[in-house]
Amino acid sequence: MKSALLRYRVMANIVGVLLVVLILIGVPLKYLAADGSSAQDAGEFITTYLGIAHGWLYMLFLVMAALLARKARWTILFTVTTLLAGTVPIVSFWAEHRATRTVRAAYPETVNA
């Protein structure tokens, strides 16, 4: 359980940080900066390359979350909420915290050891 939780937490935080950078920095720079400016170029770079990386890593996150959900015997509602919260900037960190708290409370002897 401990390793499944660790893998989930690492992926949740990586994907969460990439999503924040992509949506709160890259997209505004790409679409709100002056045409042809270096800021717009930076936004284009962020949305293109971080967007691709985020997409691939999000798939890995989904697998890690599904494995943890199965191992921790989460309900369907809890699992779906956790997976969908991973698509909203900032909310993904709340979902990771909630999932970690739930697993630690349910399996204190294996996770907190």
PDB file of C-alpha atoms in Angstrom:
ATOM      1  CA  MET A   1       0.000   0.000   0.000  1.00  0.00           C
ATOM      2  CA  LYS A   2       2.827   2.375   0.902  1.00  0.00           C
ATOM      3  CA  SER A   3       4.499   2.129  -2.515  1.00  0.00           C
ATOM      4  CA  ALA A   4       1.180   2.486  -4.372  1.00  0.00           C
ATOM      5  CA  LEU A   5       0.425   5.634  -2.383  1.00  0.00           C
ATOM      6  CA  LEU A   6       3.894   7.038  -3.035  1.00  0.00           C
ATOM      7  CA  ARG A   7       3.626   6.424  -6.796  1.00  0.00           C
ATOM      8  CA  TYR A   8       0.200   8.066  -6.837  1.00  0.00           C
ATOM      9  CA  ARG A   9       1.382  11.087  -4.849  1.00  0.00           C
ATOM     10  CA  VAL A  10       4.451  11.650  -7.034  1.00  0.00           C
ATOM     11  CA  MET A  11       2.409  11.499 -10.233  1.00  0.00           C
ATOM     12  CA  ALA A  12      -0.389  13.648  -8.784  1.00  0.00           C
ATOM     13  CA  ASN A  13       2.064  16.385  -7.820  1.00  0.00           C
ATOM     14  CA  ILE A  14       3.986  16.298 -11.104  1.00  0.00           C
ATOM     15  CA  VAL A  15       0.792  16.435 -13.134  1.00  0.00           C
ATOM     16  CA  GLY A  16      -0.649  19.132 -10.851  1.00  0.00           C
ATOM     17  CA  VAL A  17       2.396  21.389 -11.213  1.00  0.00           C
ATOM     18  CA  LEU A  18       2.489  20.920 -14.984  1.00  0.00           C
ATOM     19  CA  LEU A  19      -1.217  21.727 -15.212  1.00  0.00           C
ATOM     20  CA  VAL A  20      -0.798  24.919 -13.199  1.00  0.00           C
ATOM     21  CA  VAL A  21       2.132  26.073 -15.353  1.00  0.00           C
ATOM     22  CA  LEU A  22       0.324  25.120 -18.547  1.00  0.00           C
ATOM     23  CA  ILE A  23      -3.032  26.742 -17.768  1.00  0.00           C
ATOM     24  CA  LEU A  24      -2.090  29.666 -15.544  1.00  0.00           C
ATOM     25  CA  ILE A  25       1.139  30.706 -17.290  1.00  0.00           C
ATOM     26  CA  GLY A  26       1.429  29.153 -20.759  1.00  0.00           C
ATOM     27  CA  VAL A  27      -2.091  29.731 -22.059  1.00  0.00           C
ATOM     28  CA  PRO A  28      -2.319  33.399 -20.966  1.00  0.00           C
ATOM     29  CA  LEU A  29       1.097  34.131 -22.455  1.00  0.00           C
ATOM     30  CA  LYS A  30       0.187  32.436 -25.716  1.00  0.00           C
ATOM     31  CA  TYR A  31      -3.150  34.178 -26.176  1.00  0.00           C
ATOM     32  CA  LEU A  32      -2.842  37.466 -24.289  1.00  0.00           C
ATOM     33  CA  ALA A  33       0.708  38.588 -25.097  1.00  0.00           C
ATOM     34  CA  ALA A  34       1.368  40.827 -28.063  1.00  0.00           C
ATOM     35  CA  ASP A  35       1.676  38.984 -31.360  1.00  0.00           C
ATOM     36  CA  GLY A  36       5.258  38.086 -32.172  1.00  0.00           C
ATOM     37  CA  SER A  37       6.575  39.015 -28.733  1.00  0.00           C
ATOM     38  CA  SER A  38       8.990  36.862 -26.765  1.00  0.00           C
ATOM     39  CA  ALA A  39       6.268  36.395 -24.151  1.00  0.00           C
ATOM     40  CA  GLN A  40       3.961  34.930 -26.788  1.00  0.00           C
ATOM     41  CA  ASP A  41       6.795  32.687 -28.012  1.00  0.00           C
ATOM     42  CA  ALA A  42       7.321  31.489 -24.432  1.00  0.00           C
ATOM     43  CA  GLY A  43       3.603  30.777 -24.142  1.00  0.00           C
ATOM     44  CA  GLU A  44       3.686  28.854 -27.411  1.00  0.00           C
ATOM     45  CA  PHE A  45       6.635  26.810 -26.165  1.00  0.00           C
ATOM     46  CA  ILE A  46       4.967  26.090 -22.813  1.00  0.00           C
ATOM     47  CA  THR A  47       1.635  25.088 -24.308  1.00  0.00           C
ATOM     48  CA  THR A  48       3.217  22.914 -26.973  1.00  0.00           C
ATOM     49  CA  TYR A  49       5.867  21.035 -25.020  1.00  0.00           C
ATOM     50  CA  LEU A  50       4.430  21.080 -21.510  1.00  0.00           C
ATOM     51  CA  GLY A  51       1.040  20.276 -22.984  1.00  0.00           C
ATOM     52  CA  ILE A  52       2.412  17.127 -24.605  1.00  0.00           C
ATOM     53  CA  ALA A  53       4.328  16.135 -21.474  1.00  0.00           C
ATOM     54  CA  HIS A  54       1.287  16.783 -19.317  1.00  0.00           C
ATOM     55  CA  GLY A  55      -0.892  14.616 -21.554  1.00  0.00           C
ATOM     56  CA  TRP A  56       1.427  11.636 -21.384  1.00  0.00           C
ATOM     57  CA  LEU A  57       2.070  12.008 -17.676  1.00  0.00           C
ATOM     58  CA  TYR A  58      -1.652  12.392 -16.977  1.00  0.00           C
ATOM     59  CA  MET A  59      -2.185   8.954 -18.515  1.00  0.00           C
ATOM     60  CA  LEU A  60       0.440   7.572 -16.144  1.00  0.00           C
ATOM     61  CA  PHE A  61      -1.274   9.393 -13.272  1.00  0.00           C
ATOM     62  CA  LEU A  62      -4.584   7.733 -14.187  1.00  0.00           C
ATOM     63  CA  VAL A  63      -2.942   4.314 -14.036  1.00  0.00           C
ATOM     64  CA  MET A  64      -1.304   5.028 -10.665  1.00  0.00           C
ATOM     65  CA  ALA A  65      -4.575   6.382  -9.266  1.00  0.00           C
ATOM     66  CA  ALA A  66      -6.535   3.386 -10.560  1.00  0.00           C
ATOM     67  CA  LEU A  67      -4.040   0.959  -9.022  1.00  0.00           C
ATOM     68  CA  LEU A  68      -4.228   2.772  -5.694  1.00  0.00           C
ATOM     69  CA  ALA A  69      -8.021   2.938  -5.865  1.00  0.00           C
ATOM     70  CA  ARG A  70      -8.226  -0.789  -6.410  1.00  0.00           C
ATOM     71  CA  LYS A  71      -5.723  -1.609  -3.691  1.00  0.00           C
ATOM     72  CA  ALA A  72      -7.322   0.783  -1.177  1.00  0.00           C
ATOM     73  CA  ARG A  73     -10.835  -0.337  -2.184  1.00  0.00           C
ATOM     74  CA  TRP A  74     -12.116   3.143  -2.925  1.00  0.00           C
ATOM     75  CA  THR A  75     -15.721   3.555  -3.957  1.00  0.00           C
ATOM     76  CA  ILE A  76     -16.472   4.371  -7.578  1.00  0.00           C
ATOM     77  CA  LEU A  77     -17.574   7.883  -6.609  1.00  0.00           C
ATOM     78  CA  PHE A  78     -14.383   8.570  -4.642  1.00  0.00           C
ATOM     79  CA  THR A  79     -12.255   7.202  -7.493  1.00  0.00           C
ATOM     80  CA  VAL A  80     -14.003   9.189 -10.231  1.00  0.00           C
ATOM     81  CA  THR A  81     -13.906  12.371  -8.135  1.00  0.00           C
ATOM     82  CA  THR A  82     -10.174  11.915  -7.563  1.00  0.00           C
ATOM     83  CA  LEU A  83      -9.498  11.279 -11.254  1.00  0.00           C
ATOM     84  CA  LEU A  84     -11.589  14.213 -12.474  1.00  0.00           C
ATOM     85  CA  ALA A  85     -10.177  16.611  -9.883  1.00  0.00           C
ATOM     86  CA  GLY A  86      -6.806  15.944 -11.498  1.00  0.00           C
ATOM     87  CA  THR A  87      -7.989  17.897 -14.541  1.00  0.00           C
ATOM     88  CA  VAL A  88      -8.623  21.167 -12.691  1.00  0.00           C
ATOM     89  CA  PRO A  89      -5.665  23.395 -11.765  1.00  0.00           C
ATOM     90  CA  ILE A  90      -5.164  23.759  -7.995  1.00  0.00           C
ATOM     91  CA  VAL A  91      -8.053  21.358  -7.242  1.00  0.00           C
ATOM     92  CA  SER A  92      -5.720  18.490  -8.149  1.00  0.00           C
ATOM     93  CA  PHE A  93      -3.651  19.247  -5.031  1.00  0.00           C
ATOM     94  CA  TRP A  94      -6.777  19.084  -2.856  1.00  0.00           C
ATOM     95  CA  ALA A  95      -7.664  15.710  -4.401  1.00  0.00           C
ATOM     96  CA  GLU A  96      -4.178  14.360  -3.729  1.00  0.00           C
ATOM     97  CA  HIS A  97      -4.353  15.525  -0.117  1.00  0.00           C
ATOM     98  CA  ARG A  98      -7.815  14.005   0.338  1.00  0.00           C
ATOM     99  CA  ALA A  99      -6.769  10.682  -1.186  1.00  0.00           C
ATOM    100  CA  THR A 100      -3.612  10.523   0.935  1.00  0.00           C
ATOM    101  CA  ARG A 101      -5.538  11.334   4.112  1.00  0.00           C
ATOM    102  CA  THR A 102      -8.143   8.669   3.291  1.00  0.00           C
ATOM    103  CA  VAL A 103      -5.556   5.955   2.611  1.00  0.00           C
ATOM    104  CA  ARG A 104      -3.538   6.813   5.725  1.00  0.00           C
ATOM    105  CA  ALA A 105      -6.666   6.706   7.875  1.00  0.00           C
ATOM    106  CA  ALA A 106      -7.838   3.387   6.425  1.00  0.00           C
ATOM    107  CA  TYR A 107      -4.428   1.658   6.506  1.00  0.00           C
ATOM    108  CA  PRO A 108      -2.387   3.258   9.303  1.00  0.00           C
ATOM    109  CA  GLU A 109      -0.357   0.118  10.019  1.00  0.00           C
ATOM    110  CA  THR A 110       1.021  -0.133   6.464  1.00  0.00           C
ATOM    111  CA  VAL A 111       1.204   3.476   5.275  1.00  0.00           C
ATOM    112  CA  ASN A 112       2.358   5.306   8.385  1.00  0.00           C
ATOM    113  CA  ALA A 113       4.960   2.715   9.378  1.00  0.00           C
TER     114      ALA A 113
END
